[in-house]
Tab-separated table of C-alpha atoms and ligand atoms in Angstrom:
chain	number	residue	atom	x	y	z
N	1	MET	CA	80.230	5.292	-103.686
N	2	ALA	CA	81.578	5.503	-100.172
N	3	THR	CA	84.770	4.233	-98.629
N	4	ILE	CA	84.790	3.786	-94.875
N	5	THR	CA	87.917	2.742	-93.027
N	6	CYS	CA	87.777	1.535	-89.435
N	7	VAL	CA	90.303	-0.032	-87.112
N	8	LEU	CA	88.533	-2.942	-85.429
N	9	THR	CA	89.495	-5.357	-82.689
N	10	THR	CA	90.459	-8.939	-83.538
N	11	LYS	CA	87.136	-10.019	-82.056
N	12	GLU	CA	85.174	-7.607	-84.230
N	13	ILE	CA	87.036	-8.724	-87.344
N	14	GLU	CA	86.173	-12.322	-86.558
N	15	GLU	CA	82.544	-11.408	-85.816
N	16	LEU	CA	82.324	-9.679	-89.151
N	17	ARG	CA	83.754	-12.702	-90.933
N	18	LEU	CA	81.237	-14.993	-89.205
N	19	LYS	CA	78.409	-12.725	-90.242
N	20	PHE	CA	79.300	-13.484	-93.843
N	21	ASN	CA	79.767	-17.191	-93.273
N	22	GLY	CA	78.783	-18.873	-96.505
N	23	GLY	CA	79.048	-15.568	-98.328
N	24	ASP	CA	80.979	-14.569	-101.364
N	25	PHE	CA	84.596	-14.595	-100.174
N	26	LYS	CA	87.086	-13.273	-102.692
N	27	LYS	CA	90.687	-14.293	-103.238
N	28	THR	CA	92.454	-12.639	-100.324
N	29	PRO	CA	94.486	-9.607	-101.400
N	30	PRO	CA	98.016	-9.179	-100.023
N	31	TYR	CA	98.243	-8.112	-96.364
N	32	ALA	CA	94.590	-9.010	-95.830
N	33	GLN	CA	92.920	-11.629	-93.641
N	34	TYR	CA	89.897	-11.853	-95.902
N	35	GLN	CA	87.798	-10.026	-98.432
N	36	VAL	CA	84.092	-10.568	-98.795
N	37	LYS	CA	81.512	-9.117	-101.128
N	38	GLY	CA	78.122	-8.093	-99.811
N	39	ILE	CA	75.424	-6.288	-101.739
N	40	ASP	CA	76.894	-3.017	-102.993
N	41	CYS	CA	79.814	-3.335	-100.602
N	42	VAL	CA	83.179	-5.048	-100.525
N	43	ILE	CA	84.762	-5.514	-97.117
N	44	THR	CA	88.491	-6.052	-96.767
N	45	ALA	CA	89.996	-6.894	-93.379
N	46	TYR	CA	93.734	-6.242	-93.328
N	47	ASN	CA	96.335	-7.863	-91.080
N	48	SER	CA	96.845	-4.409	-89.563
N	49	LYS	CA	93.224	-4.669	-88.246
N	50	LYS	CA	92.214	-1.933	-90.614
N	51	VAL	CA	88.888	-2.802	-92.234
N	52	VAL	CA	87.778	-1.068	-95.424
N	53	PHE	CA	84.112	-0.992	-96.427
N	54	GLN	CA	83.745	0.091	-100.031
N	55	GLY	CA	80.629	0.564	-102.135
N	56	ASP	CA	77.273	2.308	-102.279
N	57	ASN	CA	76.132	0.480	-99.180
N	58	ALA	CA	79.358	0.867	-97.209
N	59	GLU	CA	77.823	3.032	-94.517
N	60	ALA	CA	75.117	0.526	-93.669
N	61	TYR	CA	77.655	-2.251	-93.339
N	62	ALA	CA	80.098	-0.192	-91.323
N	63	SER	CA	77.469	1.363	-89.051
N	64	ASN	CA	77.760	-1.457	-86.485
N	65	TYR	CA	81.405	-0.599	-86.034
N	66	THR	CA	81.662	3.111	-86.569
N	67	LYS	CA	79.522	3.862	-83.531
N	68	THR	CA	81.486	1.733	-81.075
N	69	THR	CA	83.025	3.306	-77.996
N	70	LYS	CA	86.457	4.863	-77.891
N	71	SER	CA	87.823	1.862	-76.009
N	72	SER	CA	87.713	-0.204	-79.161
N	73	GLN	CA	89.921	2.382	-80.867
N	74	THR	CA	87.651	2.803	-83.830
N	75	LYS	CA	88.897	5.405	-86.197
N	76	VAL	CA	86.542	6.441	-88.889
N	77	ASN	CA	87.257	8.131	-92.105
N	78	ILE	CA	84.318	8.531	-94.432
N	79	LYS	CA	84.949	9.594	-97.968
N	80	ASN	CA	81.711	10.109	-99.788
N	81	THR	CA	81.733	10.382	-103.486
N	82	LYS	CA	78.536	10.865	-105.410
N	83	SER	CA	76.207	7.903	-105.144
N	84	THR	CA	75.879	6.056	-108.381
N	85	SER	CA	73.716	3.278	-107.014
N	86	ASN	CA	71.679	1.724	-109.747
N	87	ASN	CA	71.451	-1.806	-108.384
N	88	THR	CA	71.987	-3.366	-111.754
N	89	ASN	CA	72.149	-6.805	-110.116
N	90	LEU	CA	68.569	-6.613	-108.952
N	91	ASP	CA	65.753	-8.048	-111.006
N	92	LYS	CA	63.100	-5.443	-111.778
N	93	THR	CA	60.007	-7.488	-112.574
N	94	PHE	CA	57.134	-5.914	-110.643
N	95	PRO	CA	55.027	-6.730	-108.794
N	96	MET	CA	57.317	-9.364	-107.337
N	97	GLY	CA	56.767	-11.865	-104.543
N	98	GLY	CA	59.544	-13.406	-102.483
N	99	SER	CA	60.011	-15.591	-99.442
N	100	ASP	CA	62.760	-16.524	-97.042
N	101	GLU	CA	63.226	-18.107	-93.627
N	102	VAL	CA	65.306	-17.185	-90.582
N	103	GLY	CA	66.317	-19.100	-87.475
N	104	THR	CA	66.969	-22.503	-88.998
N	105	GLY	CA	70.676	-22.282	-88.151
N	106	ASP	CA	70.103	-21.028	-84.621
N	107	TYR	CA	69.844	-23.476	-81.729
N	108	PHE	CA	67.744	-21.047	-79.720
N	109	GLY	CA	64.622	-19.299	-80.917
N	110	PRO	CA	61.871	-19.923	-83.464
N	111	VAL	CA	61.849	-20.432	-87.212
N	112	CYS	CA	60.337	-17.408	-88.933
N	113	VAL	CA	59.194	-17.442	-92.555
N	114	CYS	CA	57.936	-14.455	-94.489
N	115	ALA	CA	56.517	-14.010	-97.972
N	116	ALA	CA	56.208	-10.408	-99.205
N	117	ILE	CA	55.222	-8.482	-102.303
N	118	VAL	CA	57.133	-5.502	-103.671
N	119	ASP	CA	55.462	-3.214	-106.235
N	120	GLU	CA	57.173	-0.901	-108.630
N	121	ASP	CA	56.003	2.006	-106.414
N	122	ASN	CA	57.818	0.589	-103.370
N	123	TYR	CA	60.998	-0.372	-105.149
N	124	LYS	CA	62.902	2.897	-105.089
N	125	GLU	CA	62.067	3.634	-101.493
N	126	LEU	CA	63.162	0.158	-100.447
N	127	VAL	CA	66.497	0.570	-102.170
N	128	GLU	CA	66.953	3.905	-100.408
N	129	LEU	CA	66.198	2.285	-97.072
N	130	GLY	CA	69.028	-0.135	-97.767
N	131	VAL	CA	66.911	-3.247	-98.200
N	132	ASN	CA	69.220	-6.141	-98.820
N	133	ASP	CA	69.524	-9.679	-97.609
N	134	SER	CA	69.016	-9.817	-93.858
N	135	LYS	CA	72.202	-11.883	-93.617
N	136	VAL	CA	74.286	-8.892	-94.626
N	137	VAL	CA	72.188	-6.032	-93.285
N	138	ASN	CA	73.140	-5.606	-89.647
N	139	ASP	CA	70.629	-6.115	-86.863
N	140	LYS	CA	70.483	-2.445	-85.998
N	141	LEU	CA	69.379	-1.587	-89.529
N	142	ILE	CA	66.878	-4.477	-89.514
N	143	LEU	CA	65.204	-3.085	-86.386
N	144	LYS	CA	64.986	0.286	-88.076
N	145	ILE	CA	63.702	-0.654	-91.513
N	146	ALA	CA	61.578	-3.782	-90.895
N	147	PRO	CA	58.714	-1.854	-89.225
N	148	ILE	CA	58.642	0.463	-92.254
N	149	LEU	CA	58.492	-2.494	-94.631
N	150	MET	CA	55.704	-4.043	-92.574
N	151	LYS	CA	53.704	-0.859	-92.987
N	152	LYS	CA	54.342	-0.469	-96.720
N	153	LEU	CA	54.228	-4.024	-98.033
N	154	LYS	CA	51.711	-6.826	-98.236
N	155	TYR	CA	53.269	-9.768	-96.436
N	156	SER	CA	52.550	-12.927	-94.522
N	157	LEU	CA	54.706	-13.857	-91.542
N	158	LEU	CA	54.774	-17.224	-89.799
N	159	ILE	CA	56.548	-17.892	-86.520
N	160	LEU	CA	57.037	-21.492	-85.440
N	161	ASP	CA	57.918	-21.495	-81.748
N	162	ASN	CA	60.328	-24.054	-80.314
N	163	ASN	CA	57.723	-26.141	-78.587
N	164	LYS	CA	55.737	-26.692	-81.795
N	165	TYR	CA	58.898	-26.976	-83.858
N	166	ASN	CA	60.233	-29.823	-81.703
N	167	LYS	CA	56.923	-31.622	-81.943
N	168	ILE	CA	56.717	-31.305	-85.735
N	169	HIS	CA	60.358	-32.268	-86.107
N	170	GLU	CA	59.665	-35.655	-84.504
N	171	SER	CA	58.121	-36.742	-87.804
N	172	ASN	CA	59.395	-34.191	-90.355
N	173	ASN	CA	62.859	-33.071	-91.336
N	174	LEU	CA	63.912	-29.443	-91.350
N	175	ASN	CA	63.523	-29.046	-95.121
N	176	LYS	CA	59.991	-30.347	-95.002
N	177	ILE	CA	59.192	-27.914	-92.193
N	178	LYS	CA	60.593	-25.087	-94.315
N	179	ALA	CA	58.512	-26.196	-97.320
N	180	LEU	CA	55.332	-26.335	-95.225
N	181	LEU	CA	55.976	-22.846	-93.858
N	182	HIS	CA	56.866	-21.241	-97.210
N	183	ASN	CA	53.753	-22.807	-98.740
N	184	LYS	CA	51.527	-21.573	-95.922
N	185	ALA	CA	53.048	-18.094	-96.163
N	186	TYR	CA	52.178	-17.908	-99.888
N	187	ILE	CA	48.667	-19.265	-99.308
N	188	ASN	CA	48.074	-16.655	-96.575
N	189	LEU	CA	49.558	-13.907	-98.712
N	190	SER	CA	47.358	-14.815	-101.664
N	191	ASP	CA	44.334	-14.393	-99.373
N	192	LYS	CA	45.411	-10.819	-98.686
N	193	VAL	CA	45.652	-9.624	-102.294
N	194	ASP	CA	43.398	-9.657	-105.325
N	195	LYS	CA	46.061	-11.025	-107.594
N	196	MET	CA	49.400	-12.587	-106.787
N	197	PRO	CA	52.463	-11.509	-108.770
N	198	THR	CA	53.393	-13.728	-111.702
N	199	LEU	CA	56.935	-13.846	-110.374
N	200	CYS	CA	57.272	-15.245	-106.846
N	201	ILE	CA	60.722	-16.385	-105.773
N	202	VAL	CA	61.647	-18.768	-102.982
N	203	ASP	CA	65.166	-18.440	-101.640
N	204	GLN	CA	65.996	-22.006	-102.564
N	205	PHE	CA	66.677	-24.467	-99.753
N	206	ALA	CA	65.589	-27.492	-101.792
N	207	ALA	CA	65.206	-28.026	-105.527
N	208	LYS	CA	61.759	-27.391	-106.990
N	209	ASP	CA	60.818	-31.100	-107.386
N	210	LEU	CA	61.785	-31.877	-103.836
N	211	TYR	CA	59.952	-28.814	-102.517
N	212	TYR	CA	56.684	-29.960	-104.047
N	213	ARG	CA	57.292	-33.544	-102.943
N	214	TYR	CA	57.496	-32.272	-99.352
N	215	LEU	CA	54.041	-30.823	-99.848
N	216	ASN	CA	52.344	-33.968	-101.118
N	217	THR	CA	50.422	-34.308	-97.857
N	218	GLU	CA	48.962	-30.809	-98.228
N	219	SER	CA	45.573	-30.081	-99.736
N	220	ASN	CA	46.330	-26.450	-100.478
N	221	ILE	CA	49.498	-25.926	-102.483
N	222	TYR	CA	50.726	-22.644	-103.910
N	223	THR	CA	52.259	-23.414	-107.293
N	224	ASP	CA	54.059	-21.261	-109.875
N	225	LEU	CA	57.014	-20.513	-107.648
N	226	HIS	CA	60.456	-19.768	-108.938
N	227	PHE	CA	63.379	-21.252	-106.982
N	228	GLU	CA	66.784	-19.687	-106.847
N	229	THR	CA	69.737	-19.851	-104.478
N	230	LYS	CA	71.082	-16.614	-102.988
N	231	ALA	CA	67.820	-15.043	-104.146
N	232	GLU	CA	68.006	-12.459	-101.350
N	233	SER	CA	70.797	-10.726	-103.218
N	234	LYS	CA	69.024	-10.747	-106.598
N	235	TYR	CA	65.364	-10.136	-105.823
N	236	ILE	CA	64.268	-7.271	-103.634
N	237	ALA	CA	61.053	-9.071	-102.626
N	238	VAL	CA	63.117	-11.922	-101.166
N	239	ALA	CA	65.392	-9.416	-99.425
N	240	ALA	CA	62.361	-7.638	-97.941
N	241	ALA	CA	60.811	-10.934	-96.794
N	242	SER	CA	64.128	-11.906	-95.294
N	243	ILE	CA	64.347	-8.662	-93.323
N	244	ILE	CA	60.826	-9.026	-91.942
N	245	ALA	CA	61.533	-12.637	-90.950
N	246	ARG	CA	64.801	-11.599	-89.302
N	247	TYR	CA	63.010	-8.823	-87.435
N	248	ALA	CA	60.482	-11.332	-86.114
N	249	PHE	CA	63.305	-13.632	-85.061
N	250	LEU	CA	65.165	-10.855	-83.236
N	251	THR	CA	61.982	-9.759	-81.487
N	252	CYS	CA	61.258	-13.325	-80.354
N	253	MET	CA	64.825	-13.693	-79.078
N	254	ASP	CA	64.402	-10.461	-77.122
N	255	ASN	CA	61.149	-11.720	-75.649
N	256	LEU	CA	62.777	-14.998	-74.617
N	257	SER	CA	65.643	-13.072	-73.075
N	258	ASP	CA	63.200	-10.892	-71.115
N	259	LYS	CA	61.224	-13.895	-69.976
N	260	TYR	CA	64.223	-15.798	-68.644
N	261	GLY	CA	66.269	-12.778	-67.589
N	262	CYS	CA	69.281	-13.606	-69.746
N	263	THR	CA	70.504	-12.948	-73.278
N	264	PHE	CA	70.114	-15.957	-75.535
N	265	PRO	CA	73.009	-16.317	-77.991
N	266	LYS	CA	72.415	-16.733	-81.716
N	267	GLY	CA	73.905	-19.425	-83.919
N	268	ALA	CA	74.905	-22.903	-82.802
N	269	ASN	CA	78.557	-22.618	-81.753
N	270	SER	CA	80.303	-23.699	-78.568
N	271	ALA	CA	79.225	-20.525	-76.751
N	272	VAL	CA	75.685	-21.737	-77.385
N	273	ASP	CA	76.582	-25.112	-75.835
N	274	SER	CA	77.772	-23.568	-72.602
N	275	PHE	CA	74.784	-21.247	-72.472
N	276	ALA	CA	72.456	-24.222	-72.929
N	277	GLN	CA	74.197	-26.089	-70.117
N	278	HIS	CA	73.764	-23.049	-67.911
N	279	PHE	CA	70.130	-22.813	-68.899
N	280	ILE	CA	69.234	-26.404	-67.988
N	281	ASP	CA	71.208	-26.177	-64.748
N	282	GLU	CA	69.175	-23.144	-63.808
N	283	HIS	CA	65.804	-24.255	-65.191
N	284	SER	CA	65.423	-27.807	-66.448
N	285	TYR	CA	65.974	-29.931	-69.502
N	286	GLN	CA	62.211	-29.915	-70.064
N	287	GLU	CA	62.256	-26.128	-70.227
N	288	LEU	CA	64.818	-26.306	-73.033
N	289	ASN	CA	62.025	-27.703	-75.203
N	290	ASN	CA	60.436	-24.232	-75.107
N	291	VAL	CA	63.516	-22.289	-76.188
N	292	ALA	CA	65.740	-24.533	-78.357
N	293	LYS	CA	65.683	-26.784	-81.408
N	294	LEU	CA	66.419	-30.029	-79.625
N	295	HIS	CA	67.527	-32.075	-82.637
N	296	PHE	CA	70.638	-29.909	-83.089
N	297	LYS	CA	73.947	-31.556	-82.180
N	298	ASN	CA	74.277	-29.018	-79.346
N	299	THR	CA	71.804	-31.041	-77.283
N	300	GLU	CA	74.136	-34.068	-77.307
N	301	TYR	CA	76.823	-32.138	-75.467
N	302	LEU	CA	74.614	-31.339	-72.503
N	303	LYS	CA	75.013	-32.985	-69.146
N	304	ILE	CA	71.537	-33.666	-67.870
N	305	LYS	CA	71.342	-34.071	-64.110
L	401	MN	MN1	67.290	-18.203	-97.170
C-alpha cells in the first residue's frame, strides 16, 4: 500500500477529475473537492489543492503529477508500506478473452477496438506491470506497457480511420459500428489461436440481445460472449485489450498531429470546437472528414466559409 501526496494546480485537479469522468465518485469527505476510486487506488482532492493517492496502485496514478516541473509546485511525499496487492476484485478464470474500444468519445481520431487473451502464465506479470483499465491508467504508462502486452499476448486490433468511419456512419449508428468491430476482432483472434477461451468478455456498450441484433447482417458471428459493464475493472483480459486499443489510438493521434503539424486535442469539449474551427480555416471542411467524427455535435458549431 502506498500513499502519495501532491500539491497540484487547480487545472491539474480538474484534469484529474475529467479523467475519471463517469467513474466511481465517492461521497465527498469534508474539506475535499472530490474523491474517486480507481483500481487499487483512491484519489482525494482537497480544497487546499493537496491531492492524496492511496492504494497499491497509487504510484502509477500519481506518476503523471509527481514528475511535473518545479513551477507547478508539486511536493511529493511517498510513504511505501509493504505491498499487499492481491487484486481480489479481479476474476481469475484463465485463459480469458476480453475486448474494449477506444476513441468513440473523441471528436478527433479513429475508433480502435482490441480483443485479447490472457493466460494464467501472463496474469501475474500483467498485474505487476499495472495493467488496469486504460481509462484510469495514464497515457505515459500506456505507452510503456502496451508494447509489452502486444509482445506477450495474442490479440486482434482494428483501427477504423475517420474517413471510413464517416462513410459507415452514414448508414449505421455508433453502437452498430462498435458491434461490427468487436465481432470482427473476435473472429480475427479466433483465427490466430487453436482454441478460444470459454470466457470472453465484452465491455458492455449494448445489452447482449441488441449486440447480436446489430450483427444480423453478418455471415460470420462470434457467439458465446459474456457482456458486462465496467468489465475493464473486473477482467484483466478486458483491461489488457483496452490498453492496447488506447495505445493504438494515441499512436494514431500522434501520427495525425505529425501530419498536420499541430496537436489534436482529445475528447469533445469546447477546446475541441475551437481547434476544429482553426483546422478548417487552415485546411478545409473536406479535410475534416479525414480527421474527425463528423456526426458529433461539435461539427454543428463550425463556421464553414
Ligand atoms: Mn469500454
